[in-house]
């Protein structure tokens, strides 16, 4: 186990003050010249991650897979796909990360397997196969069509007919991703064993894929129509998925996953959940018996306005169960980059927000250098979601492009044309160029991460809202006598705010140029500027 990096952290709470960094392994670093990132590539870049100052990496799936959904279709839960390397490569990565005090969180995909998983191959072999009930099978409806109206998130019916056995199987995503039957105790035991396999190898936790999907209605009732469905949005939302997601019974399943994790010291359980805040917080579980961190994606969907963000934080803080630790996310491999959503200037303000709100932040690879959403030419589209539901798949390829390391061929990512195109601006926006630049996006991230480490008020302090007026968002973080003020300008015009308690000095500006500037009751912000003040 990696030791705590500083003494103010108890061994069981590294993830409270810690910052998580998501790596999409296909796109981080290629080491064998096939244009696809791999695990030795992650290992090779650990010194960069250590110097950035993050505490943990979360690796998207690297398991053997036909790659129909780029690894979220797992064919073997206990191995590494040859594209990404070998199990010894994984062990070497964990050891090298731990040497640098970086924890390793892996993706657990328990809702579905690949159709190439031996479990599914057995299940579909015959109706009386012992593994038949590991998946969700139903007879055709009266018209010979699907058994009910359930829809796949990736387009069309969620049911596919298996011609050999004459029954339909359920898949919340692609037909090549059949859902496991979590009502079968053997499935529960098998996934718990998978978790123990990786925990014993030293992983520090799991990010659990689509955890709110794990249970479906035992009676297979139709989902009702969604009266608020808007034409042009994902047809999946034509129905309200009340019988396919977020069932009360799923909480027992989550608590079961948590018990496995709790058998090992100091490990973390994160749940992927796209739900309104009031439902999301249920995933902390009764008496905090659920996920340590149910991923909070609300910032991905909120209007980029000071008041809207303040209201969101207030709603989230109010909804958290007692003792439940918050968390915030600005980007991931499924949603457009923050750089596109708010623009490059506000992306700096967003970084300061992410790293100063109360709660564990998750940074998406490349956001720390200001990587843009990349327009993917039609002939290079890879994402099955985009192919199935064109224009609605949310441009997932564009947020998964190769990490931009330097201005050399293929951005230092590979020696050959990568699996997805590099951003056209990679010769300017890259780690090497930003490394020595005193006000680059990378420098800003490094400085914010240092500030969190040096000032426990920022990492673990209480959050006190002070103002949200016009483009100004102002809040305080405080802990054991230390007080920091965070002032963010969500617009392009300067702001001059009289704030009697703002007395002290500037710790950081998003422009990286105001260190130590004294502040006496007045905060001056340039357009698109955020500052952190340390109160005297
Ligand atoms: C959520 C993952 O983040 C996404 O990339 C994937 O396509 C679906 N789950 C299905 O596994
Ligand atoms: Ca490779």
Short mmCIF file of C-alpha atoms and ligand atoms in Angstrom, two decimals:
data_model
loop_
_atom_site.label_atom_id
_atom_site.label_comp_id
_atom_site.label_asym_id
_atom_site.label_seq_id
_atom_site.Cartn_x
_atom_site.Cartn_y
_atom_site.Cartn_z
CA UNK A 1 0.00 0.00 0.00
CA UNK A 2 1.10 3.52 -0.72
CA UNK A 3 1.78 5.46 2.45
CA UNK A 4 0.01 8.73 3.12
CA UNK A 5 1.74 11.66 1.54
CA UNK A 6 1.44 13.93 4.52
CA UNK A 7 0.68 13.43 8.13
CA UNK A 8 -2.48 15.47 8.17
CA UNK A 9 -4.20 12.59 6.37
CA UNK A 10 -5.35 9.63 8.30
CA UNK A 11 -4.61 6.36 6.54
CA UNK A 12 -8.30 5.73 5.90
CA UNK A 13 -9.07 9.03 4.26
CA UNK A 14 -6.50 9.58 1.54
CA UNK A 15 -9.33 9.93 -0.96
CA UNK A 16 -10.98 12.79 0.91
CA UNK A 17 -8.16 15.26 0.36
CA UNK A 18 -6.87 13.39 -2.68
CA UNK A 19 -7.27 14.27 -6.33
CA UNK A 20 -8.16 11.53 -8.81
CA UNK A 21 -6.91 11.61 -12.40
CA UNK A 22 -8.77 9.59 -15.01
CA UNK A 23 -6.70 7.88 -17.67
CA UNK A 24 -8.27 6.48 -20.83
CA UNK A 25 -5.52 3.92 -21.49
CA UNK A 26 -6.04 3.74 -25.27
CA UNK A 27 -5.13 7.41 -25.49
CA UNK A 28 -2.45 8.12 -22.90
CA UNK A 29 0.83 6.72 -24.21
CA UNK A 30 1.67 4.10 -26.82
CA UNK A 31 4.93 2.24 -26.21
CA UNK A 32 4.91 -0.45 -28.91
CA UNK A 33 4.11 1.52 -32.03
CA UNK A 34 0.59 0.27 -32.74
CA UNK A 35 -1.05 3.68 -32.35
CA UNK A 36 -2.93 2.61 -29.21
CA UNK A 37 -1.98 3.55 -25.67
CA UNK A 38 -1.01 0.74 -23.28
CA UNK A 39 -0.21 0.00 -19.64
CA UNK A 40 3.60 0.32 -20.02
CA UNK A 41 2.75 3.75 -21.45
CA UNK A 42 0.99 4.72 -18.25
CA UNK A 43 3.96 3.47 -16.23
CA UNK A 44 6.30 5.49 -18.41
CA UNK A 45 4.35 8.65 -17.63
CA UNK A 46 4.07 8.23 -13.86
CA UNK A 47 6.80 10.76 -13.19
CA UNK A 48 4.73 13.32 -15.04
CA UNK A 49 1.69 12.45 -12.92
CA UNK A 50 3.73 12.63 -9.73
CA UNK A 51 5.03 16.06 -10.73
CA UNK A 52 1.50 17.17 -11.56
CA UNK A 53 0.61 16.35 -7.97
CA UNK A 54 -2.39 14.03 -8.27
CA UNK A 55 -3.04 11.32 -5.66
CA UNK A 56 -4.66 8.52 -7.62
CA UNK A 57 -5.19 7.37 -11.16
CA UNK A 58 -8.37 5.71 -12.35
CA UNK A 59 -7.79 3.51 -15.39
CA UNK A 60 -10.67 2.93 -17.79
CA UNK A 61 -10.92 -0.79 -18.70
CA UNK A 62 -7.84 -2.65 -19.93
CA UNK A 63 -9.34 -6.18 -19.78
CA UNK A 64 -9.47 -8.64 -22.69
CA UNK A 65 -12.25 -7.41 -24.92
CA UNK A 66 -13.44 -7.46 -28.52
CA UNK A 67 -13.49 -3.65 -28.06
CA UNK A 68 -17.05 -3.24 -29.34
CA UNK A 69 -17.35 -0.50 -26.68
CA UNK A 70 -13.59 -0.02 -26.27
CA UNK A 71 -13.18 -2.22 -23.26
CA UNK A 72 -16.53 -1.64 -21.56
CA UNK A 73 -17.34 -5.04 -23.08
CA UNK A 74 -15.24 -7.35 -20.93
CA UNK A 75 -14.44 -10.88 -22.12
CA UNK A 76 -12.27 -11.81 -19.12
CA UNK A 77 -12.40 -9.90 -15.83
CA UNK A 78 -9.08 -11.23 -14.60
CA UNK A 79 -6.56 -10.47 -17.30
CA UNK A 80 -5.16 -7.69 -19.48
CA UNK A 81 -5.95 -7.36 -23.18
CA UNK A 82 -2.80 -7.92 -25.28
CA UNK A 83 -3.42 -4.48 -26.82
CA UNK A 84 -2.74 -2.98 -23.39
CA UNK A 85 -0.04 -5.40 -22.21
CA UNK A 86 0.08 -8.24 -19.71
CA UNK A 87 -0.73 -8.93 -16.07
CA UNK A 88 2.97 -8.47 -15.17
CA UNK A 89 2.74 -5.05 -16.90
CA UNK A 90 -0.22 -4.24 -14.67
CA UNK A 91 1.64 -5.38 -11.54
CA UNK A 92 4.63 -3.28 -12.58
CA UNK A 93 2.34 -0.28 -13.04
CA UNK A 94 0.83 -0.69 -9.58
CA UNK A 95 4.26 -1.08 -7.97
CA UNK A 96 5.68 1.94 -9.78
CA UNK A 97 2.63 4.04 -8.94
CA UNK A 98 2.81 3.10 -5.27
CA UNK A 99 6.51 3.96 -5.19
CA UNK A 100 5.42 7.46 -6.13
CA UNK A 101 2.54 7.56 -3.60
CA UNK A 102 0.01 7.35 -6.42
CA UNK A 103 -2.95 5.08 -5.82
CA UNK A 104 -4.46 2.96 -8.60
CA UNK A 105 -8.20 2.71 -9.09
CA UNK A 106 -9.53 0.39 -11.76
CA UNK A 107 -12.79 0.23 -13.64
CA UNK A 108 -15.15 -2.56 -12.65
CA UNK A 109 -17.83 -3.31 -15.24
CA UNK A 110 -20.28 -5.58 -13.42
CA UNK A 111 -23.52 -4.67 -15.20
CA UNK A 112 -22.69 -6.47 -18.42
CA UNK A 113 -20.02 -8.60 -20.04
CA UNK A 114 -19.01 -8.90 -23.65
CA UNK A 115 -20.95 -11.44 -25.71
CA UNK A 116 -17.52 -13.03 -26.12
CA UNK A 117 -17.24 -13.71 -22.36
CA UNK A 118 -17.19 -17.50 -21.70
CA UNK A 119 -20.08 -17.00 -19.25
CA UNK A 120 -22.31 -15.67 -22.02
CA UNK A 121 -21.14 -18.24 -24.53
CA UNK A 122 -22.24 -20.93 -22.08
CA UNK A 123 -25.46 -19.12 -21.21
CA UNK A 124 -26.55 -18.87 -24.82
CA UNK A 125 -25.63 -22.48 -25.64
CA UNK A 126 -28.95 -23.89 -24.41
CA UNK A 127 -31.92 -22.99 -22.24
CA UNK A 128 -30.85 -25.47 -19.59
CA UNK A 129 -27.20 -24.49 -19.44
CA UNK A 130 -26.17 -23.96 -15.79
CA UNK A 131 -25.08 -20.42 -16.66
CA UNK A 132 -28.30 -19.57 -18.54
CA UNK A 133 -29.65 -17.62 -15.58
CA UNK A 134 -26.45 -15.55 -15.25
CA UNK A 135 -27.98 -13.28 -17.90
CA UNK A 136 -31.49 -11.93 -18.43
CA UNK A 137 -33.58 -14.03 -20.80
CA UNK A 138 -37.25 -13.68 -21.74
CA UNK A 139 -39.60 -15.30 -24.19
CA UNK A 140 -40.68 -13.18 -27.17
CA UNK A 141 -43.73 -10.95 -26.75
CA UNK A 142 -47.10 -12.14 -28.11
CA UNK A 143 -46.23 -10.75 -31.56
CA UNK A 144 -42.88 -12.53 -31.56
CA UNK A 145 -41.11 -9.21 -30.94
CA UNK A 146 -39.21 -8.06 -27.85
CA UNK A 147 -40.71 -9.04 -24.47
CA UNK A 148 -41.34 -5.43 -23.43
CA UNK A 149 -40.58 -1.83 -24.43
CA UNK A 150 -37.24 -1.41 -22.66
CA UNK A 151 -34.73 0.64 -24.67
CA UNK A 152 -30.96 0.48 -24.99
CA UNK A 153 -29.00 3.60 -24.05
CA UNK A 154 -27.13 3.07 -27.32
CA UNK A 155 -30.23 3.02 -29.53
CA UNK A 156 -33.12 0.66 -30.32
CA UNK A 157 -34.65 -2.09 -28.23
CA UNK A 158 -32.69 -3.36 -25.24
CA UNK A 159 -33.64 -6.90 -26.26
CA UNK A 160 -31.92 -9.05 -28.88
CA UNK A 161 -33.26 -12.39 -30.05
CA UNK A 162 -30.91 -15.31 -29.71
CA UNK A 163 -31.99 -17.47 -32.67
CA UNK A 164 -30.52 -20.72 -31.32
CA UNK A 165 -32.59 -20.77 -28.14
CA UNK A 166 -35.52 -18.62 -29.27
CA UNK A 167 -35.36 -16.18 -26.35
CA UNK A 168 -34.38 -12.54 -26.07
CA UNK A 169 -31.55 -11.32 -23.83
CA UNK A 170 -31.45 -7.87 -22.25
CA UNK A 171 -28.65 -5.36 -22.89
CA UNK A 172 -28.77 -1.83 -21.50
CA UNK A 173 -26.04 -0.85 -24.00
CA UNK A 174 -24.87 -2.67 -27.16
CA UNK A 175 -26.27 -6.07 -28.16
CA UNK A 176 -22.66 -7.17 -27.72
CA UNK A 177 -22.89 -6.19 -24.02
CA UNK A 178 -25.44 -8.59 -22.45
CA UNK A 179 -26.49 -7.60 -18.92
CA UNK A 180 -25.64 -9.93 -16.07
CA UNK A 181 -28.46 -11.06 -13.79
CA UNK A 182 -27.68 -9.60 -10.38
CA UNK A 183 -30.63 -11.48 -8.88
CA UNK A 184 -28.58 -14.66 -9.27
CA UNK A 185 -26.35 -15.16 -6.18
CA UNK A 186 -23.74 -16.94 -8.30
CA UNK A 187 -23.26 -13.76 -10.35
CA UNK A 188 -22.87 -11.74 -7.17
CA UNK A 189 -20.27 -14.19 -5.85
CA UNK A 190 -18.41 -14.28 -9.16
CA UNK A 191 -18.06 -10.48 -9.36
CA UNK A 192 -17.06 -10.29 -5.71
CA UNK A 193 -14.32 -12.79 -6.53
CA UNK A 194 -13.19 -10.60 -9.41
CA UNK A 195 -12.90 -7.69 -7.01
CA UNK A 196 -10.83 -9.77 -4.58
CA UNK A 197 -8.56 -10.85 -7.45
CA UNK A 198 -7.62 -7.21 -8.09
CA UNK A 199 -7.64 -6.08 -4.45
CA UNK A 200 -5.14 -8.82 -3.70
CA UNK A 201 -2.97 -7.46 -6.54
CA UNK A 202 -2.87 -4.15 -4.71
CA UNK A 203 -5.45 -1.96 -6.42
CA UNK A 204 -6.69 0.87 -4.24
CA UNK A 205 -10.29 0.86 -5.35
CA UNK A 206 -12.86 0.58 -8.10
CA UNK A 207 -14.88 2.93 -10.22
CA UNK A 208 -18.01 0.88 -10.81
CA UNK A 209 -19.51 1.28 -14.27
CA UNK A 210 -23.26 2.19 -14.44
CA UNK A 211 -23.84 1.09 -10.87
CA UNK A 212 -27.41 2.44 -10.91
CA UNK A 213 -28.29 -0.01 -13.70
CA UNK A 214 -27.45 -3.22 -11.84
CA UNK A 215 -31.02 -4.24 -10.91
CA UNK A 216 -34.03 -4.39 -13.25
CA UNK A 217 -37.69 -4.90 -12.47
CA UNK A 218 -38.42 -8.52 -11.49
CA UNK A 219 -41.80 -8.29 -13.24
CA UNK A 220 -40.40 -6.80 -16.46
CA UNK A 221 -43.02 -4.06 -16.58
CA UNK A 222 -42.94 -1.62 -19.50
CA UNK A 223 -41.26 1.73 -18.87
CA UNK A 224 -43.73 4.65 -19.06
CA UNK A 225 -43.42 7.38 -21.72
CA UNK A 226 -41.43 10.48 -20.80
CA UNK A 227 -43.74 13.49 -21.14
CA UNK A 228 -40.70 15.82 -21.22
CA UNK A 229 -38.89 14.07 -24.07
CA UNK A 230 -37.40 16.56 -26.50
CA UNK A 231 -37.10 15.59 -30.17
CA UNK A 232 -33.49 15.37 -31.30
CA UNK A 233 -32.20 14.12 -27.96
CA UNK A 234 -31.23 10.52 -27.27
CA UNK A 235 -34.29 8.37 -28.14
CA UNK A 236 -33.48 6.34 -25.02
CA UNK A 237 -35.15 9.13 -23.04
CA UNK A 238 -38.48 8.69 -24.86
CA UNK A 239 -39.25 6.44 -21.89
CA UNK A 240 -38.64 7.03 -18.21
CA UNK A 241 -36.29 4.19 -17.22
CA UNK A 242 -38.06 3.60 -13.88
CA UNK A 243 -38.13 -0.19 -14.23
CA UNK A 244 -34.61 -0.57 -15.57
CA UNK A 245 -32.49 1.77 -13.42
CA UNK A 246 -32.23 3.12 -9.87
CA UNK A 247 -34.41 0.43 -8.29
CA UNK A 248 -34.53 0.44 -4.49
CA UNK A 249 -33.10 -3.09 -4.56
CA UNK A 250 -29.88 -1.90 -6.16
CA UNK A 251 -28.78 -0.46 -2.82
CA UNK A 252 -28.27 -3.97 -1.43
CA UNK A 253 -26.07 -4.82 -4.38
CA UNK A 254 -23.98 -1.69 -3.83
CA UNK A 255 -23.66 -2.47 -0.12
CA UNK A 256 -22.43 -5.94 -1.11
CA UNK A 257 -19.69 -4.42 -3.28
CA UNK A 258 -18.76 -2.13 -0.43
CA UNK A 259 -18.42 -5.01 2.02
CA UNK A 260 -15.88 -6.65 -0.29
CA UNK A 261 -13.87 -3.44 -0.49
CA UNK A 262 -14.04 -2.98 3.28
CA UNK A 263 -12.33 -6.30 3.84
CA UNK A 264 -9.15 -4.58 2.66
CA UNK A 265 -7.73 -1.51 4.37
CA UNK A 266 -8.01 1.94 2.90
CA UNK A 267 -9.70 1.08 -0.42
CA UNK A 268 -12.17 3.24 -2.30
CA UNK A 269 -15.50 2.48 -3.97
CA UNK A 270 -16.72 4.99 -6.56
CA UNK A 271 -20.03 4.57 -8.37
CA UNK A 272 -20.84 5.90 -11.82
CA UNK A 273 -24.35 7.36 -11.54
CA UNK A 274 -26.20 9.78 -13.80
CA UNK A 275 -29.17 10.83 -11.66
CA UNK A 276 -30.57 14.03 -10.20
CA UNK A 277 -28.74 14.99 -7.01
CA UNK A 278 -31.54 13.96 -4.68
CA UNK A 279 -31.48 10.40 -6.09
CA UNK A 280 -27.71 10.32 -6.50
CA UNK A 281 -27.04 10.73 -2.79
CA UNK A 282 -28.98 7.53 -2.03
CA UNK A 283 -25.88 5.72 -3.31
CA UNK A 284 -23.94 6.65 -0.18
CA UNK A 285 -26.19 3.93 1.23
CA UNK A 286 -28.02 3.63 4.52
CA UNK A 287 -25.55 4.59 7.26
CA UNK A 288 -22.96 5.17 4.54
CA UNK A 289 -22.93 1.48 3.63
CA UNK A 290 -22.78 2.20 -0.13
CA UNK A 291 -20.24 3.89 -2.38
CA UNK A 292 -17.68 6.17 -0.69
CA UNK A 293 -18.08 8.48 -3.66
CA UNK A 294 -21.15 8.33 -5.87
CA UNK A 295 -19.79 10.30 -8.83
CA UNK A 296 -21.34 13.77 -8.93
CA UNK A 297 -21.65 14.80 -12.59
CA UNK A 298 -23.88 17.81 -11.94
CA UNK A 299 -21.21 20.32 -13.04
CA UNK A 300 -21.23 18.68 -16.48
CA UNK A 301 -24.81 19.70 -16.99
CA UNK A 302 -25.24 22.98 -15.13
CA UNK A 303 -25.45 26.31 -16.93
CA UNK A 304 -22.06 28.03 -16.67
CA UNK A 305 -23.24 30.97 -14.56
CA UNK A 306 -22.21 32.05 -11.07
CA UNK A 307 -25.72 31.80 -9.65
CA UNK A 308 -26.50 28.45 -11.23
CA UNK A 309 -23.26 26.99 -9.88
CA UNK A 310 -23.88 28.40 -6.42
CA UNK A 311 -27.41 26.98 -6.38
CA UNK A 312 -26.07 23.63 -7.50
CA UNK A 313 -23.45 23.53 -4.75
CA UNK A 314 -26.07 24.50 -2.16
CA UNK A 315 -28.45 21.80 -3.39
CA UNK A 316 -25.72 19.17 -3.32
CA UNK A 317 -24.38 20.17 0.09
CA UNK A 318 -27.93 20.10 1.49
CA UNK A 319 -28.67 16.70 0.00
CA UNK A 320 -25.50 14.95 1.25
CA UNK A 321 -26.12 12.47 4.04
CA UNK A 322 -24.42 13.12 7.36
CA UNK A 323 -20.78 12.12 6.99
CA UNK A 324 -21.08 11.62 3.23
CA UNK A 325 -18.03 13.13 1.53
CA UNK A 326 -18.72 15.18 -1.62
CA UNK A 327 -17.00 14.91 -4.99
CA UNK A 328 -16.92 16.85 -8.26
CA UNK A 329 -16.24 15.98 -11.88
CA UNK A 330 -15.66 18.35 -14.83
CA UNK A 331 -15.02 15.87 -17.58
CA UNK A 332 -14.78 12.20 -18.50
CA UNK A 333 -14.52 9.92 -21.52
CA UNK A 334 -18.26 10.12 -22.20
CA UNK A 335 -18.92 13.88 -22.20
CA UNK A 336 -17.56 16.79 -24.27
CA UNK A 337 -14.43 18.46 -22.93
CA UNK A 338 -14.83 21.41 -20.57
CA UNK A 339 -12.68 23.42 -22.99
CA UNK A 340 -15.47 23.14 -25.57
CA UNK A 341 -18.33 23.66 -23.16
CA UNK A 342 -17.13 26.87 -21.52
CA UNK A 343 -14.29 28.01 -23.81
CA UNK A 344 -10.56 28.20 -23.09
CA UNK A 345 -10.72 31.28 -20.81
CA UNK A 346 -13.44 29.91 -18.57
CA UNK A 347 -11.76 26.49 -18.56
CA UNK A 348 -9.17 28.05 -16.24
CA UNK A 349 -11.89 29.35 -13.94
CA UNK A 350 -13.49 25.91 -14.07
CA UNK A 351 -10.20 24.30 -13.03
CA UNK A 352 -10.01 26.58 -10.01
CA UNK A 353 -13.61 25.79 -9.13
CA UNK A 354 -13.07 22.04 -9.43
CA UNK A 355 -9.97 22.16 -7.24
CA UNK A 356 -11.41 24.44 -4.55
CA UNK A 357 -14.94 23.14 -4.03
CA UNK A 358 -15.43 20.92 -1.00
CA UNK A 359 -15.01 17.32 -2.07
CA UNK A 360 -12.75 14.96 -3.99
CA UNK A 361 -12.09 16.24 -7.53
CA UNK A 362 -11.64 13.98 -10.52
CA UNK A 363 -9.54 15.42 -13.33
CA UNK A 364 -9.86 14.01 -16.84
CA UNK A 365 -6.55 13.40 -18.64
CA UNK A 366 -5.61 16.28 -20.91
CA UNK A 367 -7.87 18.82 -19.25
CA UNK A 368 -4.84 19.90 -17.23
CA UNK A 369 -3.14 21.11 -20.43
CA UNK A 370 -6.31 22.56 -21.95
CA UNK A 371 -6.96 19.86 -24.53
CA UNK A 372 -9.78 20.71 -26.88
CA UNK A 373 -12.68 18.57 -28.05
CA UNK A 374 -11.50 17.29 -31.43
CA UNK A 375 -13.72 17.22 -34.52
CA UNK A 376 -13.49 13.68 -35.84
CA UNK A 377 -13.80 13.25 -39.62
CA UNK A 378 -16.67 10.87 -40.46
CA UNK A 379 -14.33 8.21 -41.84
CA UNK A 380 -12.45 8.08 -38.52
CA UNK A 381 -15.41 7.71 -36.17
CA UNK A 382 -14.79 4.80 -33.81
CA UNK A 383 -17.42 5.12 -31.10
CA UNK A 384 -20.29 2.60 -31.46
CA UNK A 385 -22.66 4.98 -29.66
CA UNK A 386 -22.00 7.68 -32.25
CA UNK A 387 -22.40 5.13 -35.06
CA UNK A 388 -25.72 3.84 -33.69
CA UNK A 389 -27.25 7.21 -32.81
CA UNK A 390 -25.47 9.71 -35.09
CA UNK A 391 -25.17 13.23 -33.75
CA UNK A 392 -26.40 12.13 -30.33
CA UNK A 393 -23.55 9.96 -29.20
CA UNK A 394 -22.17 13.15 -27.65
CA UNK A 395 -18.96 13.06 -29.65
CA UNK A 396 -17.25 10.59 -27.37
CA UNK A 397 -14.37 10.08 -29.83
CA UNK A 398 -13.57 13.79 -29.67
CA UNK A 399 -12.92 13.60 -25.93
CA UNK A 400 -10.79 10.45 -26.23
CA UNK A 401 -8.04 11.72 -28.54
CA UNK A 402 -4.35 11.06 -27.83
CA UNK A 403 -2.66 12.88 -24.98
CA UNK A 404 -0.51 15.71 -26.29
CA UNK A 405 2.96 15.27 -24.83
CA UNK A 406 5.13 17.33 -27.17
CA UNK A 407 5.26 18.99 -30.59
CA UNK A 408 7.01 16.06 -32.25
CA UNK A 409 5.47 13.51 -34.61
CA UNK A 410 2.11 12.31 -33.29
CA UNK A 411 2.47 14.51 -30.25
CA UNK A 412 4.85 12.13 -28.50
CA UNK A 413 1.91 9.77 -28.06
CA UNK A 414 3.01 7.22 -30.63
CA UNK A 415 5.42 6.65 -33.49
CA UNK A 416 2.57 5.92 -35.92
CA UNK A 417 -0.81 7.43 -36.77
CA UNK A 418 -2.89 7.01 -33.60
CA UNK A 419 -6.25 5.23 -33.41
CA UNK A 420 -7.95 8.64 -33.19
CA UNK A 421 -6.57 11.85 -34.70
CA UNK A 422 -4.59 14.28 -32.57
CA UNK A 423 -6.01 17.74 -31.95
CA UNK A 424 -4.78 20.11 -34.69
CA UNK A 425 -3.32 22.45 -32.04
CA UNK A 426 -1.10 19.81 -30.45
CA UNK A 427 2.11 21.56 -31.50
CA UNK A 428 1.24 24.42 -29.12
CA UNK A 429 -0.97 22.70 -26.56
CA UNK A 430 1.23 19.99 -25.09
CA UNK A 431 3.00 19.03 -21.88
CA UNK A 432 6.50 19.94 -23.07
CA UNK A 433 5.48 23.41 -24.24
CA UNK A 434 3.49 24.14 -21.10
CA UNK A 435 5.99 22.67 -18.67
CA UNK A 436 8.24 25.70 -18.50
CA UNK A 437 5.59 28.30 -19.23
CA UNK A 438 4.86 30.30 -16.07
CA UNK A 439 1.21 30.89 -16.88
CA UNK A 440 0.19 27.82 -18.88
CA UNK A 441 -2.86 25.72 -18.06
CA UNK A 442 -0.50 23.01 -16.82
CA UNK A 443 1.29 25.45 -14.52
CA UNK A 444 -2.08 26.61 -13.21
CA UNK A 445 -3.08 23.02 -12.40
CA UNK A 446 0.23 22.30 -10.70
CA UNK A 447 -0.10 25.40 -8.60
CA UNK A 448 -3.67 24.66 -7.62
CA UNK A 449 -2.68 21.15 -6.62
CA UNK A 450 0.20 22.51 -4.53
CA UNK A 451 -2.15 25.00 -2.87
CA UNK A 452 -4.51 22.16 -1.90
CA UNK A 453 -1.62 20.24 -0.40
CA UNK A 454 -0.29 23.17 1.59
CA UNK A 455 -3.66 24.46 2.79
CA UNK A 456 -5.94 21.90 4.41
CA UNK A 457 -8.73 24.50 4.37
CA UNK A 458 -8.85 24.04 0.59
CA UNK A 459 -8.60 20.29 0.61
CA UNK A 460 -10.82 19.37 3.52
CA UNK A 461 -12.25 22.55 5.00
CA UNK A 462 -15.87 23.58 5.36
CA UNK A 463 -17.55 25.36 2.45
CA UNK A 464 -19.31 28.66 3.20
CA UNK A 465 -21.11 30.45 0.36
CA UNK A 466 -20.62 34.22 0.44
CA UNK A 467 -22.00 35.67 -2.80
CA UNK A 468 -23.24 34.88 -6.28
CA UNK A 469 -24.02 38.16 -8.01
CA UNK A 470 -23.76 38.77 -11.72
CA UNK A 471 -20.63 36.91 -12.83
CA UNK A 472 -19.08 36.73 -9.35
CA UNK A 473 -19.04 33.55 -7.32
CA UNK A 474 -17.46 33.94 -3.91
CA UNK A 475 -17.06 31.33 -1.20
CA UNK A 476 -14.93 30.59 1.81
CA UNK A 477 -13.15 27.38 2.78
CA UNK A 478 -12.07 27.10 6.39
CA UNK A 479 -10.49 24.60 8.69
CA UNK A 480 -8.90 24.86 12.12
CA UNK A 481 -8.41 28.61 11.99
CA UNK A 482 -7.21 28.71 8.39
CA UNK A 483 -9.49 30.60 5.99
CA UNK A 484 -9.31 30.88 2.21
CA UNK A 485 -11.60 32.88 -0.03
CA UNK A 486 -12.24 31.80 -3.59
CA UNK A 487 -13.51 34.48 -6.00
CA UNK A 488 -14.39 33.46 -9.55
CA UNK A 489 -15.39 35.67 -12.45
CA UNK A 490 -17.67 33.75 -14.81
CA UNK A 491 -17.66 36.57 -17.36
CA UNK A 492 -15.32 38.65 -19.49
CA UNK A 493 -15.75 42.01 -17.71
CA UNK A 494 -13.67 43.05 -14.73
CA UNK A 495 -15.27 42.91 -11.27
CA UNK A 496 -14.48 45.00 -8.23
CA UNK A 497 -16.12 43.59 -5.10
CA UNK A 498 -16.08 45.08 -1.62
CA UNK A 499 -15.55 42.13 0.71
CA UNK A 500 -14.69 43.26 4.25
CA UNK A 501 -13.35 39.87 5.27
CA UNK A 502 -11.00 39.69 2.26
CA UNK A 503 -7.86 40.65 4.11
CA UNK A 504 -4.67 38.76 3.46
CA UNK A 505 -2.78 37.81 0.34
CA UNK A 506 -3.33 36.17 -3.01
CA UNK A 507 -2.42 32.49 -3.03
CA UNK A 508 -3.20 31.89 -6.68
CA UNK A 509 -4.75 33.57 -9.69
CA UNK A 510 -5.92 31.73 -12.79
CA UNK A 511 -3.51 34.05 -14.65
CA UNK A 512 -0.65 32.80 -12.41
CA UNK A 513 0.66 36.34 -11.89
CA UNK A 514 -0.55 37.76 -8.57
CA UNK A 515 1.21 35.68 -5.94
CA UNK A 516 1.50 37.34 -2.55
CA UNK A 517 -0.39 40.44 -3.67
CA UNK A 518 -1.90 42.00 -0.53
CA UNK A 519 -5.69 42.25 -0.34
CA UNK A 520 -7.49 44.72 1.93
CA UNK A 521 -11.25 44.44 1.84
CA UNK A 522 -11.58 44.67 -1.91
CA UNK A 523 -11.28 41.94 -4.52
CA UNK A 524 -10.41 43.01 -8.07
CA UNK A 525 -10.86 40.41 -10.77
CA UNK A 526 -10.02 40.71 -14.42
CA UNK A 527 -12.38 39.19 -16.97
CA UNK A 528 -12.30 35.38 -16.74
CA UNK A 529 -10.15 35.49 -13.63
CA UNK A 530 -10.36 33.45 -10.48
CA UNK A 531 -8.30 34.03 -7.35
CA UNK A 532 -7.71 32.23 -4.08
CA UNK A 533 -6.95 34.46 -1.10
CA UNK A 534 -5.39 33.29 2.12
CA UNK A 535 -6.92 35.36 4.89
CA UNK A 536 -4.58 36.84 7.45
C1 LIG B 1 -20.39 3.93 -18.93
C2 LIG B 1 -19.04 4.12 -19.51
O1 LIG B 1 -18.44 5.25 -18.94
C3 LIG B 1 -19.23 4.24 -21.00
O2 LIG B 1 -18.04 4.62 -21.65
C4 LIG B 1 -19.74 2.92 -21.52
O3 LIG B 1 -20.00 3.01 -22.90
C5 LIG B 1 -21.02 2.52 -20.78
N1 LIG B 1 -20.90 2.69 -19.36
C6 LIG B 1 -21.34 1.07 -21.03
O4 LIG B 1 -20.43 0.28 -20.31
CA1 LIG B 2 0.39 0.30 -27.88
#
